Short mmCIF file of C-alpha atoms in Angstrom, two decimals:
data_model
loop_
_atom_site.label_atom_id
_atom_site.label_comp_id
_atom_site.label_asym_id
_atom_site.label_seq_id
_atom_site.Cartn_x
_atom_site.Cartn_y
_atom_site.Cartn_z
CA UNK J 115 -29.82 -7.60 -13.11
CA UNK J 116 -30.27 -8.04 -9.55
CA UNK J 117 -32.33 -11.33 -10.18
CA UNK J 118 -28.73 -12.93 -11.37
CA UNK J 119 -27.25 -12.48 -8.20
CA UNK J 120 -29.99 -14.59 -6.53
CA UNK J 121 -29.63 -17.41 -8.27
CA UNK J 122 -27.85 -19.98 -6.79
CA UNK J 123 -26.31 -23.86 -8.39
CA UNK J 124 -25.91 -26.96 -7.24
CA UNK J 125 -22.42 -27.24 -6.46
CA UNK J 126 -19.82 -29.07 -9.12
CA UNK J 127 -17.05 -29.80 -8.08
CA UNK J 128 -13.74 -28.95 -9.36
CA UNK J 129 -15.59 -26.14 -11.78
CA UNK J 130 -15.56 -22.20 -11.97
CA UNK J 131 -18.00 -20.80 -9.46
CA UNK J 132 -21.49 -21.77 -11.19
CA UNK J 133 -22.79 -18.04 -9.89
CA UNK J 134 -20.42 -15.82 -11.77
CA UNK J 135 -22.27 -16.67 -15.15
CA UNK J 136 -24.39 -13.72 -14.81
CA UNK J 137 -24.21 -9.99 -16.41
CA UNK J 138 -20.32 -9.06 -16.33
CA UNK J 139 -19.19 -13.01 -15.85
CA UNK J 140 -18.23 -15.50 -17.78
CA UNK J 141 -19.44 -16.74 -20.81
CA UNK J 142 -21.70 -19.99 -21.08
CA UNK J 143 -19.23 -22.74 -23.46
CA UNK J 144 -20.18 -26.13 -23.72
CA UNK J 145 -17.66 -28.59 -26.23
CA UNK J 146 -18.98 -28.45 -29.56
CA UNK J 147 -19.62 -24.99 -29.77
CA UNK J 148 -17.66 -23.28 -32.77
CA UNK J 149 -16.08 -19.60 -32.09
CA UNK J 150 -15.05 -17.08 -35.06
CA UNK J 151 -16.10 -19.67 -37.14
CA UNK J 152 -12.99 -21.29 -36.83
CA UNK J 153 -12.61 -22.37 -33.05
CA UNK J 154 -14.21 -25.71 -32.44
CA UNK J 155 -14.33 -26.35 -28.90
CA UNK J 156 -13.14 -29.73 -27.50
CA UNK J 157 -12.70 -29.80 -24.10
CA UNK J 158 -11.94 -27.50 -21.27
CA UNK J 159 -8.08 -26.83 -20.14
CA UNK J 160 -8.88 -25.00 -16.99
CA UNK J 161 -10.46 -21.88 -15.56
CA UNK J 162 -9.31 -18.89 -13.20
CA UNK J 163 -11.55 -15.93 -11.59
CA UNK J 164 -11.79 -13.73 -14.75
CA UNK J 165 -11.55 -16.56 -17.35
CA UNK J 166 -12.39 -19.90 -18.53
CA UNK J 167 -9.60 -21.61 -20.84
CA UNK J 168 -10.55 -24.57 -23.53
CA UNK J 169 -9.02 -26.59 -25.89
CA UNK J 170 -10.05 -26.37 -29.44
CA UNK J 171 -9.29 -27.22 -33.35
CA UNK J 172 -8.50 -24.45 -35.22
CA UNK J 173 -9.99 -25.39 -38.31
CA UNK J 174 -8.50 -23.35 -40.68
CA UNK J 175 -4.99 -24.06 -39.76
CA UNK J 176 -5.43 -27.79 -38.53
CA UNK J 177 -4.16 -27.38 -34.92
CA UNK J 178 -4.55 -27.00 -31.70
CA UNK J 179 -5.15 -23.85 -29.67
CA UNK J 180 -5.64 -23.00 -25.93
CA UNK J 181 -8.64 -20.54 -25.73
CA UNK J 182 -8.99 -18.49 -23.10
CA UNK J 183 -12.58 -16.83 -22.87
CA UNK J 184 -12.16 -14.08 -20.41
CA UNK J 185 -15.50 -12.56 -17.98
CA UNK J 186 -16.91 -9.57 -19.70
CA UNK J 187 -15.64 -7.20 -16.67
CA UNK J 188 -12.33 -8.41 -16.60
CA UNK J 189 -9.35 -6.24 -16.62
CA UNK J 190 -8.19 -6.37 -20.33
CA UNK J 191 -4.52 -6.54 -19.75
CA UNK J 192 -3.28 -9.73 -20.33
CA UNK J 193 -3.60 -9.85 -24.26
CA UNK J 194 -1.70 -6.15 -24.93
CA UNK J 195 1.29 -7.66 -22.53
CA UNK J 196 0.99 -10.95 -24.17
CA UNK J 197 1.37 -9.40 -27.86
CA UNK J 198 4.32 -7.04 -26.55
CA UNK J 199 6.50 -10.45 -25.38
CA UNK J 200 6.25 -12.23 -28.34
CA UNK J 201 6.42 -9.35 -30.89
CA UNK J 202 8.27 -9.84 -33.94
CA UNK J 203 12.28 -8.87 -33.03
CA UNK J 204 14.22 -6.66 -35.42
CA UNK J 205 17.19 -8.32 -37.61
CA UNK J 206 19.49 -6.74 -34.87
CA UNK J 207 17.94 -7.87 -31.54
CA UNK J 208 19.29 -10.45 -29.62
CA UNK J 209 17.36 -13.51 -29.26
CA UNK J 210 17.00 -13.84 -25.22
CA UNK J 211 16.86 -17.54 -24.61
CA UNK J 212 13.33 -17.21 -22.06
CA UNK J 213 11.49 -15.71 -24.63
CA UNK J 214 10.44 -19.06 -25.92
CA UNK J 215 9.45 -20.16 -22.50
CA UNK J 216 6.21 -17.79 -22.50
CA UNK J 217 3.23 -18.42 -23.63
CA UNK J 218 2.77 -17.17 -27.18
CA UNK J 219 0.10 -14.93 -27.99
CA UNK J 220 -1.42 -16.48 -31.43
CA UNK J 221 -4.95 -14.82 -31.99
CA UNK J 222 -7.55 -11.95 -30.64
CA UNK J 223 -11.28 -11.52 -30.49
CA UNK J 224 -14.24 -11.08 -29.00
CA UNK J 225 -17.61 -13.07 -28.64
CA UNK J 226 -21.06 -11.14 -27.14
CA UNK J 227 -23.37 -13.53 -25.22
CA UNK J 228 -26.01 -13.21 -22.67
CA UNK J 229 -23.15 -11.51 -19.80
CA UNK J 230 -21.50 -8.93 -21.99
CA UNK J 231 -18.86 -8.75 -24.36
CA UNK J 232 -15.55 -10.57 -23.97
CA UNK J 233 -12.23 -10.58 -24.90
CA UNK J 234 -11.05 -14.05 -26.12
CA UNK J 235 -7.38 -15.00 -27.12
CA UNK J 236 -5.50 -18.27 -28.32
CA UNK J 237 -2.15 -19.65 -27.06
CA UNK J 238 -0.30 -23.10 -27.69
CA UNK J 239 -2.03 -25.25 -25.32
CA UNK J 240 -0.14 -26.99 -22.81
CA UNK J 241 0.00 -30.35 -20.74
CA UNK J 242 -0.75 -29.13 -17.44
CA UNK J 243 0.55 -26.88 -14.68
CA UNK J 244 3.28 -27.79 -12.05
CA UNK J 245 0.67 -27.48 -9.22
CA UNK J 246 -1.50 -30.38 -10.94
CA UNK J 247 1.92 -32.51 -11.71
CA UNK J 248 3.82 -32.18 -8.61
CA UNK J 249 1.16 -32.50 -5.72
CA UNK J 250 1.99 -34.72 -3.56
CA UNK J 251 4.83 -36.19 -5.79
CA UNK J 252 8.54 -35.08 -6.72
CA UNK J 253 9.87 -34.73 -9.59
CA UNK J 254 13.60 -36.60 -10.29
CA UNK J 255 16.13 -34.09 -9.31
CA UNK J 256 17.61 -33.72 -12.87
CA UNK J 257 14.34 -32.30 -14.29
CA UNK J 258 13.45 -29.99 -11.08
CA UNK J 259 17.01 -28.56 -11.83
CA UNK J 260 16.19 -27.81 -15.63
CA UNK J 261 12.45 -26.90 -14.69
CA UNK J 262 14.07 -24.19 -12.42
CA UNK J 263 16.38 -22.96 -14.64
CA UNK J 264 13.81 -22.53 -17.52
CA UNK J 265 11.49 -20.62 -14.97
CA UNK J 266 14.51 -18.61 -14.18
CA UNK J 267 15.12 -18.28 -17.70
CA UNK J 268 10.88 -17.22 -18.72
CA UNK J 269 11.30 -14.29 -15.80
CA UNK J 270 14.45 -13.18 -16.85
CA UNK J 271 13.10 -12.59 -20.32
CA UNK J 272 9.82 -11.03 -18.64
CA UNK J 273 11.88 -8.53 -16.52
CA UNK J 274 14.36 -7.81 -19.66
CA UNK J 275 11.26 -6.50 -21.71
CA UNK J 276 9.88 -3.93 -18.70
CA UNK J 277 7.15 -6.01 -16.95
CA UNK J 278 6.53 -8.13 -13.69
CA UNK J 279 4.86 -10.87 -14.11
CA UNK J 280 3.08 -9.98 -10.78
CA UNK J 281 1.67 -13.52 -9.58
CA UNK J 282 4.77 -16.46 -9.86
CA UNK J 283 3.35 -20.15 -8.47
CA UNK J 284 3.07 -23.00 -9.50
CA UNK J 285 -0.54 -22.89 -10.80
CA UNK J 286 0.55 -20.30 -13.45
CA UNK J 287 3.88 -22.57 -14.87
CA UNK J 288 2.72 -24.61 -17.70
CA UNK J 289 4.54 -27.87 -19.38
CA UNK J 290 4.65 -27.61 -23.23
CA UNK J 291 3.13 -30.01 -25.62
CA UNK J 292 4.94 -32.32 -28.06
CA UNK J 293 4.39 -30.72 -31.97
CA UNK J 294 3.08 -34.30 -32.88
CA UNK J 295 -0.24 -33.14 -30.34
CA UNK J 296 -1.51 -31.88 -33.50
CA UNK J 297 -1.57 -34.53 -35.47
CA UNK J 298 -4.22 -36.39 -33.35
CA UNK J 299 -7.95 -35.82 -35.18
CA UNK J 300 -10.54 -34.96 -32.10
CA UNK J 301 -11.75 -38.57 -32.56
CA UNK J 302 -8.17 -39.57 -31.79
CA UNK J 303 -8.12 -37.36 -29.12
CA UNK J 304 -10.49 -38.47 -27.20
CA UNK J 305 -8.90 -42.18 -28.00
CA UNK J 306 -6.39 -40.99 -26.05
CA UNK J 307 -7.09 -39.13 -23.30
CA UNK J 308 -10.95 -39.74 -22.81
CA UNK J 309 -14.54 -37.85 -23.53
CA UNK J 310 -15.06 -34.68 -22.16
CA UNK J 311 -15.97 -34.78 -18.67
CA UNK J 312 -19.35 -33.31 -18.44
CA UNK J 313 -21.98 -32.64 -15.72
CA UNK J 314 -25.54 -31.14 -15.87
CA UNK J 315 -26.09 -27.50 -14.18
CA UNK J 316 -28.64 -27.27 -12.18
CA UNK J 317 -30.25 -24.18 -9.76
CA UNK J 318 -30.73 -24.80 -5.96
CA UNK J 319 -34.68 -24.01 -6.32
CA UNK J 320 -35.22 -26.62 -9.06
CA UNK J 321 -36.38 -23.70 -11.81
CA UNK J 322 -35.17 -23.72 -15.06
CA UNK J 323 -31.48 -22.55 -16.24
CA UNK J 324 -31.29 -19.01 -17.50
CA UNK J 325 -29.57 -18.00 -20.89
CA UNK J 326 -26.64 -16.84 -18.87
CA UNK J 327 -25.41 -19.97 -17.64
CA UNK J 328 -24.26 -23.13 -19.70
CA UNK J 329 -26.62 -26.05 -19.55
CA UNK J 330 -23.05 -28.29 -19.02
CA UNK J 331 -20.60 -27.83 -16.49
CA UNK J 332 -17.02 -29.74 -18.03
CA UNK J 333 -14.28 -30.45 -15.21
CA UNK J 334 -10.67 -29.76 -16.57
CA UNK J 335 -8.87 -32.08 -18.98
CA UNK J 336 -5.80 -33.57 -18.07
CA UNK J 337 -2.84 -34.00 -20.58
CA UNK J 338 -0.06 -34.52 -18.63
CA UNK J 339 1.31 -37.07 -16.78
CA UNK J 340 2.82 -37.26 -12.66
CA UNK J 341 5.96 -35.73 -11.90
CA UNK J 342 7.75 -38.85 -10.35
CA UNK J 343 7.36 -39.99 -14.52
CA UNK J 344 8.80 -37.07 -16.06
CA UNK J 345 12.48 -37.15 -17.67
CA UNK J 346 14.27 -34.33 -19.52
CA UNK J 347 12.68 -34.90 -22.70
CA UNK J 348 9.56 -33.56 -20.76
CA UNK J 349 11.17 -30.70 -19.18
CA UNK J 350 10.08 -27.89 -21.17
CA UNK J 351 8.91 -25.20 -19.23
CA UNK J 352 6.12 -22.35 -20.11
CA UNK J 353 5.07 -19.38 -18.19
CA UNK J 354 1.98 -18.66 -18.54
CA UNK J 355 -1.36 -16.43 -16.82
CA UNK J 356 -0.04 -12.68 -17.17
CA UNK J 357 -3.38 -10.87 -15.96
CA UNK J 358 -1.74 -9.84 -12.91
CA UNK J 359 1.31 -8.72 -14.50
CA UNK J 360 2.55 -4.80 -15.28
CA UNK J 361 4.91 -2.47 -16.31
CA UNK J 362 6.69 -0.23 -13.52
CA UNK J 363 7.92 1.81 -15.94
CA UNK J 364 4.64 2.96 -16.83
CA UNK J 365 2.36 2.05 -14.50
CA UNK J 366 1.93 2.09 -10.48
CA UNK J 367 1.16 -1.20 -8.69
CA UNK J 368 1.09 -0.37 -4.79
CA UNK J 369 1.98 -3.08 -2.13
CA UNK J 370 -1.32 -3.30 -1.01
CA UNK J 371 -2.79 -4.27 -4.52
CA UNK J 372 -0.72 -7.34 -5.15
CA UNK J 373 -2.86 -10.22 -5.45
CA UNK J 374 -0.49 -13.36 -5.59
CA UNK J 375 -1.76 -16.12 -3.05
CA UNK J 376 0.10 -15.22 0.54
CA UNK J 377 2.11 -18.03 0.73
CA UNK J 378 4.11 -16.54 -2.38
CA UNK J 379 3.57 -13.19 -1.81
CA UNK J 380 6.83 -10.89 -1.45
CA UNK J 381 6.17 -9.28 2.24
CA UNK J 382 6.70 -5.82 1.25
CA UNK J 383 3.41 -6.18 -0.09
CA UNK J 384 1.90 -6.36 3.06
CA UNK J 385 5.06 -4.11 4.82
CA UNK J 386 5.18 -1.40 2.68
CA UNK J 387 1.96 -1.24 0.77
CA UNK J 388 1.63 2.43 0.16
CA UNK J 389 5.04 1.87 -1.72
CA UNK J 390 5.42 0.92 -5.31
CA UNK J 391 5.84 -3.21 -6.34
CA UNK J 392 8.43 -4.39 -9.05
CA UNK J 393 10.83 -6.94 -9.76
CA UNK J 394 11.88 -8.13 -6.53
CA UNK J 395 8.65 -9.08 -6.08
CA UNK J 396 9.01 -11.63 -8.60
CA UNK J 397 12.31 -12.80 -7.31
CA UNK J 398 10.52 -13.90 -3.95
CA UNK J 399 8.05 -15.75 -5.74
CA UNK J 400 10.19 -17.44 -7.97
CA UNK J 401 12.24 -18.57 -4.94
CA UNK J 402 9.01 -20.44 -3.41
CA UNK J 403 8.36 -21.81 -6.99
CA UNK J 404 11.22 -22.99 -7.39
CA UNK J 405 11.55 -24.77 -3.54
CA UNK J 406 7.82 -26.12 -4.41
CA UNK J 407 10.02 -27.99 -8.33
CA UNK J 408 12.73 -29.34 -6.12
CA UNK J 409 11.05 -30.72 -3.10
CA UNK J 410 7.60 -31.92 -1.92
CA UNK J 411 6.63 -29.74 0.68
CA UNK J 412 6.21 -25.64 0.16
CA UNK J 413 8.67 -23.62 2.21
CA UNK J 414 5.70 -21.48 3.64
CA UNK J 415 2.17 -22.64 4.36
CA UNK J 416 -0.05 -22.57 0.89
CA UNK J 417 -3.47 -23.38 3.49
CA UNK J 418 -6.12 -20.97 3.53
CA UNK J 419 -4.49 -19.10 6.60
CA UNK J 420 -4.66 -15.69 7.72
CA UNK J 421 -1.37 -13.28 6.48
CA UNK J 422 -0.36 -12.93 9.78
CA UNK J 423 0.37 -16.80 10.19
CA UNK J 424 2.59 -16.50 6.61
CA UNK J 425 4.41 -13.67 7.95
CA UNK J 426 5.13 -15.25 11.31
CA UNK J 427 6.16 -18.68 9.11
CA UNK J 428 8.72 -16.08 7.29
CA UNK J 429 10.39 -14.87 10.68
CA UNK J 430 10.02 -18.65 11.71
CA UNK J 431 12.01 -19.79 8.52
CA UNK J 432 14.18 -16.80 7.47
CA UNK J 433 14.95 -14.89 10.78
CA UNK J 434 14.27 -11.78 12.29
CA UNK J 435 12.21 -9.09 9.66
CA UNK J 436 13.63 -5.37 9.23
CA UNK J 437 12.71 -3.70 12.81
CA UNK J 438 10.70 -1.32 11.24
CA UNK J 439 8.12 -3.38 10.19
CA UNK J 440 8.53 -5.81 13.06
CA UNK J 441 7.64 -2.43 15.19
CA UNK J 442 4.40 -1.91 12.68
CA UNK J 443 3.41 -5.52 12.49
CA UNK J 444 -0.88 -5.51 14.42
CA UNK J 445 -0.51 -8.58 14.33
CA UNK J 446 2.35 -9.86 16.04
CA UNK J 447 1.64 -10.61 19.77
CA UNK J 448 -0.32 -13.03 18.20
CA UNK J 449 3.07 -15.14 17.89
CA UNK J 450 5.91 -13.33 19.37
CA UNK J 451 6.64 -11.60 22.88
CA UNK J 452 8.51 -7.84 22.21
CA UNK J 453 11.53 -9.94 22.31
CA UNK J 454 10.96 -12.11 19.43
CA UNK J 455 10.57 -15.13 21.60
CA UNK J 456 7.76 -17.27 20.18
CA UNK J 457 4.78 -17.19 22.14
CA UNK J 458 3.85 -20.71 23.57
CA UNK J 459 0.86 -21.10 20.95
CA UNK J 460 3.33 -20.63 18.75
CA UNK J 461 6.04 -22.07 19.88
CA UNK J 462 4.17 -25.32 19.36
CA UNK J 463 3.20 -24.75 15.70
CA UNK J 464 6.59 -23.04 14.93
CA UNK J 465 7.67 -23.12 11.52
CA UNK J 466 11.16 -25.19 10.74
CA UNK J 467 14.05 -22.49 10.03
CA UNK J 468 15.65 -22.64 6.39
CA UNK J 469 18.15 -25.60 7.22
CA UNK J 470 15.26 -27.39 8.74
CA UNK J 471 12.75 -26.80 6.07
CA UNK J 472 15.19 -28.16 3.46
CA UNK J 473 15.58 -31.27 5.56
CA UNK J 474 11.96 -32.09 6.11
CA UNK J 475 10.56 -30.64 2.59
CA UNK J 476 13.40 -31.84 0.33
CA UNK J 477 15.96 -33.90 1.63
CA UNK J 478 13.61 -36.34 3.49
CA UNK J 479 11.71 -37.16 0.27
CA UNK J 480 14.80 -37.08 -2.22
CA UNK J 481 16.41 -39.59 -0.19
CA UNK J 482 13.10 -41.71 0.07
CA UNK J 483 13.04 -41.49 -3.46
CA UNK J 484 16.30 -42.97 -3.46
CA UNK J 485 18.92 -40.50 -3.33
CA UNK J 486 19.50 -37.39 -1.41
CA UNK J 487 20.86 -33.78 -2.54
CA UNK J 488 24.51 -33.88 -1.98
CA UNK J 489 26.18 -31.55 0.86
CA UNK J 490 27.68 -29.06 -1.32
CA UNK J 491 24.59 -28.72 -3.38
CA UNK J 492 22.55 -28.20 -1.04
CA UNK J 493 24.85 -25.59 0.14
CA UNK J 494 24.45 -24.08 -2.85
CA UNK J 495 21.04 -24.09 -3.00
CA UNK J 496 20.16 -22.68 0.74
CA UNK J 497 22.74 -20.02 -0.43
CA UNK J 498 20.26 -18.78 -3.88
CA UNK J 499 17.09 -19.11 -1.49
CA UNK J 500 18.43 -16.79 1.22
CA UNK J 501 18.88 -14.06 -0.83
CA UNK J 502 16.10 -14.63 -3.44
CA UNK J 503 13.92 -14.74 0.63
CA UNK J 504 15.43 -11.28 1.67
CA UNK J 505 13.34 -9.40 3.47
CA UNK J 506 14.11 -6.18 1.72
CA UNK J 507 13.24 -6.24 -1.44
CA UNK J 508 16.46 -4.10 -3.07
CA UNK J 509 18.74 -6.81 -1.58
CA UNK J 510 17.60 -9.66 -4.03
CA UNK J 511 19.08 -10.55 -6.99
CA UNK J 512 17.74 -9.85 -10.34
CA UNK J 513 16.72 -12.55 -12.51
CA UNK J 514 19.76 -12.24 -14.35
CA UNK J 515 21.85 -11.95 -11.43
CA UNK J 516 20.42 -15.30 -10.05
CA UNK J 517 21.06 -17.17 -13.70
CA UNK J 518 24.70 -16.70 -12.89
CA UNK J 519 24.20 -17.82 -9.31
CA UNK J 520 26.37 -21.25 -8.03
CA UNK J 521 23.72 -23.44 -7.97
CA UNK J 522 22.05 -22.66 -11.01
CA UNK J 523 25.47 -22.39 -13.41
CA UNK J 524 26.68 -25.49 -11.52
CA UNK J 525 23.77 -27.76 -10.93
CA UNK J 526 20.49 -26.19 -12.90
CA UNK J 527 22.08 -24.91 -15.92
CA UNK J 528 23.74 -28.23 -17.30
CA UNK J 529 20.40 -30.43 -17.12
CA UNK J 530 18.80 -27.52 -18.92
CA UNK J 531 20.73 -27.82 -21.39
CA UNK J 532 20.53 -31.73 -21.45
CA UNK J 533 16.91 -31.33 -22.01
CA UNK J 534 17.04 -28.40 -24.49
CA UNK J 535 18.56 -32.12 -26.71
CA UNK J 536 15.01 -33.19 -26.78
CA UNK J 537 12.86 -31.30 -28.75
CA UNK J 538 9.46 -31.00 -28.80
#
């Protein structure tokens, strides 16, 4: 086994890391191979540390599935939460209106190959994620409002059946596919949206590929289209990736095991990390998801910085932190004086406050896009995001609480329902 970990590849770019197909890794896919019998595989949707995710026909039932192949030591989570959200309801259970903005669990099994045994499970496939859609481009106000309130709406519904979902960006919010996606034949398919990208793997030392690793590396398909072209017939919402998510009720996620990226992670993660996680944790990074939906620029850095530098961005943006963790901060001479005056490396790379981040990461580019968010709004907006950005995490809303919120029964709520006119 230790020979695996030696082996080094020749880099691809945008693909899973090459070296973790080895004993306890992923599994070696290439398009054309068949799972179950019934899973042809067509291209490749994506990947993640403990999975890779492909697109294939599902032979037997003439559609479309999502296919997520996960590494054979992966935590084996996902599927059991999956199944529990979009379990059959009873004649007498309400129909929350989120629950069909999750991805639906469809099918379970496992494949053995040369790195173990691993769990696989199918899922509607979707477009793309928001992080892929909105980079670098905005979507038209109307559809960020109805994208928001769907996201609202998928967490709500989470929270409402006992879990967190435990890892909320914009990487893990999917945009559904139209119904008439499975009427394309792969030959059609491929019409459409092109061949499967695919490029040969090759080792560093010029020997020949072991069994554990595929002969084909295949960059991501893309089946979506740029935010600045979507409209509310497109705005229908999904989310999606649950392996970080848990139930408090039954289980104990400490601060310090959160794993969400640090520019959405709640700070009593970092704060209070002997102490237990739940929702609120979700409610902070819902708030940065949905900042990311209605403007262009994040409200907190998502470079590969140090936590420090996020936590001194949320004092920067939101104000001063509760003084007890201020007092137990290591870190913060590196930016503030025992006053709370910036320091002057700091002061120079001093995050905007609240007001000013809205002006520079929204406003700016609404109104360059032709028309800015009006004044009372905006007010209404800056109002949701201060207390879905409190510091402490028992003094934001619940989901729930935020659905009935100004800005989302005023503004978010009626293009939601405009779009809920299209269907898929």
């Amino acid at each position: 086994m230790a020979e695996y970990h030696r082996i080094e590849y020749n880099w691809v770019k945008g693909v899973e890391s090459l070296e973790e197909y080895q004993p306890g890794g992923y599994h070696p896919v290439i398009v054309g191979d068949v799972l179950q019998d019934r899973y042809h595989i067509v291209d490749k949707l994506g990947f993640g540390g403990y999975s890779t995710v492909w697109l294939a026909r599902d032979t037997r039932l003439q559609r479309y599935v999502a296919v997520k192949i996960n590494t054979a030591n992966s935590p084996r989570r996902e599927a059991k939460i999956l199944k529990a959200l979009s379990a059959p309801l009873s004649r007498s259970s309400p129909i929350h209106t989120g629950r069909s903005l999750i991805s639906v669990f469809l099918d379970e099994f496992k494949v053995r190959g040369p790195n173990g045994e691993h769990t696989c499970y199918t899922m509607a496939p979707a477009q793309c994620n928001l992080r892929e859609i909105s980079f670098s481009r905005l979507f038209p106000l109307e559809v960020g409002r109805a994208l928001s309130y769907g996201l609202a709406q998928a967490v709500a519904y989470t929270h409402s059946q006992g879990y967190v979902h435990g890892d909320i960006h914009l990487s893990n919010i999917l945009i559904k596919l139209p119904s008439s996606f499975d009427d394309l034949s792969i030959k059609q398919l491929y019409e459409k949206y092109g061949e499967p990208e695919a490029i040969p793997v090759t080792r560093c030392d010029g020997e020949a590929l072991p069994p554990n690793a595929p002969t084909k590396a295949f960059l991501p398909l893309f089946l979506g289209k740029y935010a600045e072209e979507f409209s509310l017939s497109d705005a229908h919402v999904l989310l999606s990736d649950f392996g970080e998510a848990f139930c408090p009720a039954t289980e104990t996620r400490l601060g310090r095991d959160c794993h969400t990226p640090p520019a959405f992670r709640a700070p009593e993660a970092k704060f209070e990390s002997q102490n237990l996680l739940g929702y609120p944790s979700d409610i902070w990074g819902l708030a940065t998801a949905i900042w990311e939906i209605i403007g262009m620029k994040a409200i907190f850095s998502t470079d590969f910085v140090h936590e420090d530098e996020v936590v001194s961005q949320h004092v920067d943006v939101l104000g001063p932190m509760p003084s007890e963790w201020w007092q137990n901060w290591e870190g913060r001479s590196r930016f503030f004086d025992e006053y709370g005056f910036p320091t002057e490396s700091h002061r120079e790379n001093r995050w905007p406050t609240l007001e000013e981040s809205f002006e520079v990461g929204v406003q700016k580019w609404r109104r360059r896009a032709g028309k800015g968010i009006e004044e009372n709004e905006k007010a209404a907006f800056l109002d949701l995001m201060r207390q879905m950005l409190s510091f402490r995490p028992e003094e934001r809303p619940t989901a729930e609480a935020l659905l009935t919120s100004v800005w989302m029964v005023k503004w978010a709520l009626p293009d939601f329902r405009r779009s809920l006119k299209y269907p898929l």
